[in-house]
Tab-separated table of C-alpha atoms in Angstrom:
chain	number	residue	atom	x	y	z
A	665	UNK	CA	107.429	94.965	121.863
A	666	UNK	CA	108.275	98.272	122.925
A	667	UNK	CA	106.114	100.416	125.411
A	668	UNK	CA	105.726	102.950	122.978
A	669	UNK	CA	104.428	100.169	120.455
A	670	UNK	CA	101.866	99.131	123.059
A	671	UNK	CA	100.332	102.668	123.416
A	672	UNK	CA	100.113	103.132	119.631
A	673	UNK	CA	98.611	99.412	119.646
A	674	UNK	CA	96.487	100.224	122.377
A	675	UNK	CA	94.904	103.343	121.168
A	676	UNK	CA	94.490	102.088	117.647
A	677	UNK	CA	92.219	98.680	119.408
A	678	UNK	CA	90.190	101.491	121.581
A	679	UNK	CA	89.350	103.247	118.579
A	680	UNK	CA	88.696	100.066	116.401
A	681	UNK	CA	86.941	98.347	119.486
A	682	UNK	CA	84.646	101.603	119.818
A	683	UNK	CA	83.737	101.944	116.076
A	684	UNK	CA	84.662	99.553	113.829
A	685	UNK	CA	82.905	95.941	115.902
A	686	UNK	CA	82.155	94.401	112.693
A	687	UNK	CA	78.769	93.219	113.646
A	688	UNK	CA	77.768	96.871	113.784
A	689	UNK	CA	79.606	97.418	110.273
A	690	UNK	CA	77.958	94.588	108.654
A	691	UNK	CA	74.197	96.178	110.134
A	692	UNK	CA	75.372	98.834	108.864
A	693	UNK	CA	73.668	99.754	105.364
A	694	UNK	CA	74.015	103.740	104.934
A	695	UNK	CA	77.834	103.098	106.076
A	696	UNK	CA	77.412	105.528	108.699
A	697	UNK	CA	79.944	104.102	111.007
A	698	UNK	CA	82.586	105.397	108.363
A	699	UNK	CA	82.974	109.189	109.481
A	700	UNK	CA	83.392	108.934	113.051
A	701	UNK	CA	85.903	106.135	112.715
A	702	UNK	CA	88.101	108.454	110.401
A	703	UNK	CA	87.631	110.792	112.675
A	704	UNK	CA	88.888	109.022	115.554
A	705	UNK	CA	91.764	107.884	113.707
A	706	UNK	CA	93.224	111.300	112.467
A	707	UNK	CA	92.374	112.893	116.440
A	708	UNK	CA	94.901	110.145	117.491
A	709	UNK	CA	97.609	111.449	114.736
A	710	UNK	CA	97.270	107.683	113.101
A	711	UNK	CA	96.870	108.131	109.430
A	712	UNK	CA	100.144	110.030	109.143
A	713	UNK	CA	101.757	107.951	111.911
A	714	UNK	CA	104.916	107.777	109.598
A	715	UNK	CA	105.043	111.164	109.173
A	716	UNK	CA	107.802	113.288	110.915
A	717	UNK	CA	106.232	115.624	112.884
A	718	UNK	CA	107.834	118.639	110.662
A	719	UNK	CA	105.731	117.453	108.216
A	720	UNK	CA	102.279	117.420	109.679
A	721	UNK	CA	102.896	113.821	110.798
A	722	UNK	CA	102.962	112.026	114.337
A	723	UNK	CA	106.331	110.758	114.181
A	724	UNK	CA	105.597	107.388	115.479
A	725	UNK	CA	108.486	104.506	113.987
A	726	UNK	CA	108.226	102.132	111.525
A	727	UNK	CA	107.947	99.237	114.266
A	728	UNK	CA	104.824	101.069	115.509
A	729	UNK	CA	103.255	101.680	112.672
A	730	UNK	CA	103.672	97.873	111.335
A	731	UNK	CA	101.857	97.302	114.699
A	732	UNK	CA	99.114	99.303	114.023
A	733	UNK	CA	98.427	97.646	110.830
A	734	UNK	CA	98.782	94.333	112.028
A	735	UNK	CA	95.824	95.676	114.640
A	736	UNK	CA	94.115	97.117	111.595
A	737	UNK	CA	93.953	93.611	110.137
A	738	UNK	CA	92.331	91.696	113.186
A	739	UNK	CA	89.505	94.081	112.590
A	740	UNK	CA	89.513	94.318	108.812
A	741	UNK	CA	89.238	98.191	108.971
A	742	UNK	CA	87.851	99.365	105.614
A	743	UNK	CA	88.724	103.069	105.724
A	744	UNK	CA	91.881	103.859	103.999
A	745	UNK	CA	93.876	103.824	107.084
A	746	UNK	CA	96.814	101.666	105.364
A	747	UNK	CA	96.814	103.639	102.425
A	748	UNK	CA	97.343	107.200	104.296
A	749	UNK	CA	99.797	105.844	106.053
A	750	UNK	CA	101.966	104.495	103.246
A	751	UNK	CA	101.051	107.651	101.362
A	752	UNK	CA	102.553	109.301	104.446
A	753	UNK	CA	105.306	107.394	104.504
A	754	UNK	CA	106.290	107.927	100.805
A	755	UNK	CA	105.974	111.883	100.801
A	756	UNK	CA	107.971	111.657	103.649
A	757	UNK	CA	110.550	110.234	101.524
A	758	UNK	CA	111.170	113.087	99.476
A	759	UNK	CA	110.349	115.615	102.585
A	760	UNK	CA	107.082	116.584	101.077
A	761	UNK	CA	104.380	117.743	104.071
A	762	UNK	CA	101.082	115.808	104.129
A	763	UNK	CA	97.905	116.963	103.963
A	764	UNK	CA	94.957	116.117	106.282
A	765	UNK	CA	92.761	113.574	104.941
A	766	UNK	CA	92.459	110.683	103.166
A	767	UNK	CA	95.408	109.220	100.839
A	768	UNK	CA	96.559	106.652	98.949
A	769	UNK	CA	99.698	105.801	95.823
A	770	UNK	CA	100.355	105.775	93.072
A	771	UNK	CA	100.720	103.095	91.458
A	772	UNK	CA	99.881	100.029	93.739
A	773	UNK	CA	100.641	97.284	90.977
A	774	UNK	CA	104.381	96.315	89.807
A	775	UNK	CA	103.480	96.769	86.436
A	776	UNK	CA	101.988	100.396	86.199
A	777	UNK	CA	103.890	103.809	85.620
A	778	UNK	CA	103.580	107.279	85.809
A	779	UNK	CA	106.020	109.636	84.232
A	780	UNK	CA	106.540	113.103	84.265
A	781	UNK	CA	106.290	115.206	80.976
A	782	UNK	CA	109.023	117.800	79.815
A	783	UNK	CA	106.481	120.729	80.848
A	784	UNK	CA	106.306	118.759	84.474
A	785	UNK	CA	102.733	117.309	84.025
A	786	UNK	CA	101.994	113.818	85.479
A	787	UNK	CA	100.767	110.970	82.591
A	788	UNK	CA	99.878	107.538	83.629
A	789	UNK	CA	97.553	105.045	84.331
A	790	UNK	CA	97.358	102.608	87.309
A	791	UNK	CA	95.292	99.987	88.383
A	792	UNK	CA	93.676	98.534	91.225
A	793	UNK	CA	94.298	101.601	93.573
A	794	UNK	CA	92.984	100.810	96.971
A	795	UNK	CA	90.489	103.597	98.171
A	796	UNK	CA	91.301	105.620	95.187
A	797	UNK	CA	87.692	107.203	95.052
A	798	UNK	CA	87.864	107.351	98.646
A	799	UNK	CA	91.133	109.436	98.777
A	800	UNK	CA	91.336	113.592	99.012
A	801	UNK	CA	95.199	113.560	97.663
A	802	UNK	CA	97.744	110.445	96.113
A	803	UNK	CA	101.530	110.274	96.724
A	804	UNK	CA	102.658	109.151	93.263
A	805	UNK	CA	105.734	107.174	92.235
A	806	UNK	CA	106.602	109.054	89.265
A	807	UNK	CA	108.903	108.543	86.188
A	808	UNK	CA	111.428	110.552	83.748
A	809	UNK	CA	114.801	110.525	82.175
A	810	UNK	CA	116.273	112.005	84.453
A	811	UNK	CA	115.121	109.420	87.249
A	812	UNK	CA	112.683	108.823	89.946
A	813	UNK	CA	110.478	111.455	91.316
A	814	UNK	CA	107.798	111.912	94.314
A	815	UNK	CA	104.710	113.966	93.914
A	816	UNK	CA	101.560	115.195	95.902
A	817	UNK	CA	98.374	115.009	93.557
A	818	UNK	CA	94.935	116.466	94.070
A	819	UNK	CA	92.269	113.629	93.394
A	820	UNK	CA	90.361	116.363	91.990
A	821	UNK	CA	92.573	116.613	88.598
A	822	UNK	CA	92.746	113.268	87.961
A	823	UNK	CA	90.034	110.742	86.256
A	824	UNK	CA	89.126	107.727	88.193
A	825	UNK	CA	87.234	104.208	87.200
A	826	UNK	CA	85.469	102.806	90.348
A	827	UNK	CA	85.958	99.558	90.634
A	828	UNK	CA	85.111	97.240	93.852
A	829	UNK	CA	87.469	94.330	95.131
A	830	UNK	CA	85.856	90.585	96.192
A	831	UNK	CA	85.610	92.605	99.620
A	832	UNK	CA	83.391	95.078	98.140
A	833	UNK	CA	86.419	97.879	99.283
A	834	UNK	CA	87.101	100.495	96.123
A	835	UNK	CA	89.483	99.015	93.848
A	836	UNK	CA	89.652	102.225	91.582
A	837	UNK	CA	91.371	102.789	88.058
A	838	UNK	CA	93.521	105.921	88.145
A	839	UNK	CA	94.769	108.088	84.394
A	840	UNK	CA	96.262	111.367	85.333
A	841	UNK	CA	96.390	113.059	81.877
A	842	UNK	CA	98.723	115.361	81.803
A	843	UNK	CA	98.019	116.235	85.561
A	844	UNK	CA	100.035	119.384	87.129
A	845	UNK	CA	101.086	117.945	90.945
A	846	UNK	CA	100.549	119.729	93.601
A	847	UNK	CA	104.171	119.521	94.553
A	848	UNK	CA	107.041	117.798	93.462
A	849	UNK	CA	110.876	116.735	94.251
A	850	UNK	CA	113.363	114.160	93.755
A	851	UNK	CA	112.995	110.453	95.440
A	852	UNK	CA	115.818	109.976	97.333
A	853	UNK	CA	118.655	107.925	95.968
A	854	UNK	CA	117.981	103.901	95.886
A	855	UNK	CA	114.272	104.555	96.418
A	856	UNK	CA	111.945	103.215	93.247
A	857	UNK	CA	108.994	101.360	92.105
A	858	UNK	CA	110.068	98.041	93.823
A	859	UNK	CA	110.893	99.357	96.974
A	860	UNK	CA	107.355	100.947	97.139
A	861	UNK	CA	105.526	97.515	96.314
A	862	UNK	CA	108.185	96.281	98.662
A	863	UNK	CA	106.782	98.213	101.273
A	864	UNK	CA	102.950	97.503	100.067
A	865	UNK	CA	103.671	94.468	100.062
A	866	UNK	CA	103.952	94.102	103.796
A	867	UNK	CA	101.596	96.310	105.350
A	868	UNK	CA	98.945	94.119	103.118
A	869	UNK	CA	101.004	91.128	104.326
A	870	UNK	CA	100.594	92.547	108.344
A	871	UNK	CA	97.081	93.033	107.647
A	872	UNK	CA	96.325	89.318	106.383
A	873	UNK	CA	98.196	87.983	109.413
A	874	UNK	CA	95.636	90.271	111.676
A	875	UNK	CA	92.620	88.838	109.635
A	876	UNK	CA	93.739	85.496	110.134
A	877	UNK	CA	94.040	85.872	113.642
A	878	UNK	CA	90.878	86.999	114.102
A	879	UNK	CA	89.153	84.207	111.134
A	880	UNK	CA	91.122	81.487	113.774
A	881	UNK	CA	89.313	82.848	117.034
A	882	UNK	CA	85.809	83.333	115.092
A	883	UNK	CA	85.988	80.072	113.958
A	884	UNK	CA	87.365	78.847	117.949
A	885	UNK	CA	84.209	80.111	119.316
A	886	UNK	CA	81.885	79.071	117.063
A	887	UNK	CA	83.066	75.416	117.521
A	888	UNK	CA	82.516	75.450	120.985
A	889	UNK	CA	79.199	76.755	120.790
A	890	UNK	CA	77.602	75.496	117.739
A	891	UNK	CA	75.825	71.838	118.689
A	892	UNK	CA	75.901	68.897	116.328
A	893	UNK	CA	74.412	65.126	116.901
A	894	UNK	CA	74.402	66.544	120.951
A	895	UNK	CA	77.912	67.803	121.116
A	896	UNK	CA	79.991	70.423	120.561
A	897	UNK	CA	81.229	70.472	117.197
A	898	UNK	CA	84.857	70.913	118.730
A	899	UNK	CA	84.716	67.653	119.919
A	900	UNK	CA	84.453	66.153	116.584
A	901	UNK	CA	88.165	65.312	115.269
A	902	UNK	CA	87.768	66.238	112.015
A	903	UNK	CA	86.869	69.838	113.065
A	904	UNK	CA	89.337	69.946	115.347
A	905	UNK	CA	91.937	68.753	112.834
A	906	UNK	CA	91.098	72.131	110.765
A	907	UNK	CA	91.399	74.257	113.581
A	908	UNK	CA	94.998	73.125	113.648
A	909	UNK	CA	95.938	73.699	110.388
A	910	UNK	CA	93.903	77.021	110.250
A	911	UNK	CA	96.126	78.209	113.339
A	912	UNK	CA	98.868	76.667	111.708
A	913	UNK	CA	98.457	79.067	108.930
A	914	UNK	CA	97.692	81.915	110.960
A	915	UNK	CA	100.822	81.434	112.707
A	916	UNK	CA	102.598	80.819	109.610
A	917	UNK	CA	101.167	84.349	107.969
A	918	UNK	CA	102.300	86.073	111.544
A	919	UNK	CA	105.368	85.347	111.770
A	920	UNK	CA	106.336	85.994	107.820
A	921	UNK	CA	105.031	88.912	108.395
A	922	UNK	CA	106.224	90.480	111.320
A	923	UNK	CA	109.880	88.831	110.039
A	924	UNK	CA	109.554	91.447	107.036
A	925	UNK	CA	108.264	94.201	108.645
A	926	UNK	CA	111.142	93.997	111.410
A	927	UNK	CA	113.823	93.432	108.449
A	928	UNK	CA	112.077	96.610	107.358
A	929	UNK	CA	112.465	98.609	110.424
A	930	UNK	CA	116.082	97.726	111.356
A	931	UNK	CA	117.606	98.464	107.823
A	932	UNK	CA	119.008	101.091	106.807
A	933	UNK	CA	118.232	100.560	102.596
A	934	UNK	CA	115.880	97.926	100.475
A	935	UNK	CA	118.736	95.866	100.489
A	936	UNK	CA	118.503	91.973	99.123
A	937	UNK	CA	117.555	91.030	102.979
A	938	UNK	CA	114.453	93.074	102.701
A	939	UNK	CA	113.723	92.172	99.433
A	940	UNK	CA	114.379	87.985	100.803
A	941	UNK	CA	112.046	88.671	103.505
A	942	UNK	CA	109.062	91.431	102.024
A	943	UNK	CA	108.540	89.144	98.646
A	944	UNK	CA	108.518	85.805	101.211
A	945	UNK	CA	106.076	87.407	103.453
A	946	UNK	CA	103.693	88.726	100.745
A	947	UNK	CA	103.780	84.992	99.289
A	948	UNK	CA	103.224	83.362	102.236
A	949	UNK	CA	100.524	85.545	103.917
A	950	UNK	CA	98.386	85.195	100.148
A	951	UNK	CA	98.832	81.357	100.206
A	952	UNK	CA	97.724	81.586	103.954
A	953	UNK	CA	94.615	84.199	103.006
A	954	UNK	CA	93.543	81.322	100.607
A	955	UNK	CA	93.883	77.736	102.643
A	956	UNK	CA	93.089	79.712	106.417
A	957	UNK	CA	89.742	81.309	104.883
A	958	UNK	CA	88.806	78.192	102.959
A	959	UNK	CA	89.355	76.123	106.553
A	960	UNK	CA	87.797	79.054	108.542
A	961	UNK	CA	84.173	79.087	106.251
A	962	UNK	CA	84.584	74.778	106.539
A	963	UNK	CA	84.543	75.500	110.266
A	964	UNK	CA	81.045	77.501	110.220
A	965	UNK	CA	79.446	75.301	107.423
A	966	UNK	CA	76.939	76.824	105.279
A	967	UNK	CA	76.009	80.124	107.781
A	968	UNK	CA	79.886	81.366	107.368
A	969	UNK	CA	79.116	82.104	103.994
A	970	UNK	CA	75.684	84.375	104.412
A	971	UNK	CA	76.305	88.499	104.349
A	972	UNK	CA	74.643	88.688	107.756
A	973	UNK	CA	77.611	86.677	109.193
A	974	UNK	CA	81.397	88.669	110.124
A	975	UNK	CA	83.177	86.010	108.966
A	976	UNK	CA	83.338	87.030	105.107
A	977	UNK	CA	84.594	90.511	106.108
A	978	UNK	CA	87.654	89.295	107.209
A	979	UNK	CA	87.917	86.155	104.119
A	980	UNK	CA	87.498	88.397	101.590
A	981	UNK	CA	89.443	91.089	102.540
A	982	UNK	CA	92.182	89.145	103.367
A	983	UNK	CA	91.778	87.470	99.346
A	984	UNK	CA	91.788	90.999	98.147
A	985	UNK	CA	94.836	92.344	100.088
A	986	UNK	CA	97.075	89.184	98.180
A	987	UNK	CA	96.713	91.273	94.862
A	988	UNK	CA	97.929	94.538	96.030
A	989	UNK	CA	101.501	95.861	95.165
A	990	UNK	CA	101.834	92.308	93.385
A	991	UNK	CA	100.408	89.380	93.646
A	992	UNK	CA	102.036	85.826	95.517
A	993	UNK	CA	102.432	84.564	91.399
A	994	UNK	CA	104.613	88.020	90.817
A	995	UNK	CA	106.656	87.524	93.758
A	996	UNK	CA	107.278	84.134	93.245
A	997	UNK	CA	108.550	84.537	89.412
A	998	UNK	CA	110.735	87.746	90.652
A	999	UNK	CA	112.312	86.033	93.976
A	1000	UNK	CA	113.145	83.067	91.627
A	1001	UNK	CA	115.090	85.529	89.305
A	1002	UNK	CA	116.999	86.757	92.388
A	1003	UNK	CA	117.905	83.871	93.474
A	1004	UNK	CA	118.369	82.542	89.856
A	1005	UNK	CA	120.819	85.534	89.347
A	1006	UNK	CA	122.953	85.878	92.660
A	1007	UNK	CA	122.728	82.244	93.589
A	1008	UNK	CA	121.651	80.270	96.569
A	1009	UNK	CA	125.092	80.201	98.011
A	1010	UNK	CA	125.167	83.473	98.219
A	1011	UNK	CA	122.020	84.614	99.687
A	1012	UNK	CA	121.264	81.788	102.051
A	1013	UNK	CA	124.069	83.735	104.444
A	1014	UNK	CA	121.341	86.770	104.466
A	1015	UNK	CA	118.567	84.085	105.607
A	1016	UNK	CA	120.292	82.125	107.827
A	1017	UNK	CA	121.234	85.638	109.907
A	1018	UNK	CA	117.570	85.716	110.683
């Protein structure tokens, strides 16, 4: 890792260290731990770390941003930190500025569309839109005949559902009806729908890897201190048997991930080695999310599964993040059509190179 990944790293675990410890969070009823750690955030520039700087943003790479949200994971931030910054990213695309304050996109699932109207208004519904309620503007995908478009929205014009995820985060349902954007211009050539969940894909994939670092050291600790028939329950094999295979699927989810993301950073298009490695990651991490939080609340018996305890902040998110920008089923069905279509023999070259 670069040093300038470290220092983004770094500042990002000072904030989260400061004012997101989720024992605080989870004490926490008013949510007034919220507000200063947004505010934190944007003083550091990280919300619109993808953003060039000519565009409000903090110009930090896509390597250091990946980082960041791999760090957002191991604390399972719930402010809309991942969604600004992918909001960021996509404005960016189409060299739209961003504004201050919270964002997210439009639309976050595969099968959801917006599309422009002849007179330029936005129409569309999408569902499942992390933070949706939460968010001041949305950087929308958007459709038409004459191809694929990228537009600022105020949250203000648009109607929205709340909705809550199994980690109690705002899961919102989105209908612009015949919404004028706040600004709009053409996505830039190759760019579309599947490229975004692409991208989605593997910031929630980064993030699932973080939680399941942190679910393996929770669940470390506790071993070692929790006391059964006068021993550590670490010392019992069969508890130590699902510590390996919950660090085997932590390790697993980490190194998907970080695979995609650095396939991500180093390309120069959402070419099929992307696609190879983003769709693998995202299945991976949500089979990992599933067996690695099942193992982890094992581990802690039945006190990993009360609301007083931190361990279901990061199991439940980490469920949650597998159904964003398509879920492990989706991604499964559409790599198998790939490879179903261009043939083994042909792309195994692209994974074999990595």
């Amino acid at each position: 890792m670069a040093e300038s990944d470290n220092i983004v790293v770094e500042t990002a675990e000072k904030i989260f260290a400061d004012l997101a410890d989720p024992q605080t969070i989870n004490n926490d009823k008013k949510d007034s731990w919220q507000a200063p750690l947004w505010q934190a955030l944007s003083e550091a520039g990280l919300p619109l770390a993808w953003v060039p700087d000519d565009l409000g943003g903090s110009a930090a790479s896509l390597a250091d941003g990946f980082a960041l949200l791999n760090a957002a994971g191991r604390f399972a931030v719930a402010v809309p930190l991942a969604e600004t910054m992918l909001a960021g990213w996509l404005l960016a695309q189409a060299k739209i500025a961003s504004p201050e304050g919270e964002m997210t996109v439009l639309p976050a699932s595969p099968k959801d569309r917006v599309t422009l109207d002849a007179d330029g208004a936005l129409s569309g519904r999408a569902r499942g839109v992390p933070f949706a309620k939460a968010a001041k503007h949305f950087a929308v995908l958007v459709h038409s005949k004459d191809g694929v478009s990228i537009a600022l929205v105020d949250a203000a014009k648009v109607r929205i559902e709340a909705g809550l995820n199994v980690g109690y985060d705002h899961s919102d349902t989105v209908t612009l009806d015949r919404v004028q954007p706040v600004t709009i211009k053409p996505a830039p050539k190759g760019l579309d729908q599947t490229n975004l969940m692409l991208m989605g894909g593997v910031v929630r994939s980064l993030q699932i890897a973080g939680a399941l670092e942190s679910m393996l050291d929770i669940s470390v600790r506790y071993s070692n201190e929790r006391v059964a028939f006068e021993k550590k329950i670490s010392k019992f094999q069969a508890v130590q048997h699902n510590l390996a295979r919950l660090a085997g699927e932590s390790a697993a989810a980490l190194a998907a991930a970080t695979s995609a993301a650095d396939a991500i950073a180093n390309a120069k298009s959402f070419n099929d080695e992307v696609y190879l490695e983003a769709a693998s990651a995202k299945i991976r991490c949500a089979e990992a999310a599933e067996r690695g939080g099942g193992i982890a609340h094992q581990v802690h018996g039945a006190i990993g599964f009360t609301m007083e305890h931190i361990l279901h902040r990061y199991s439940l998110r980490a469920l949650a993040w597998r159904d964003d920008f398509g879920s492990e089923s989706y991604w499964a069905v559409e790599l198998g059509k790939l490879v179903a279509n261009r043939g083994a023999d042909e792309l195994w070259p692209l994974v074999a190179s990595r």
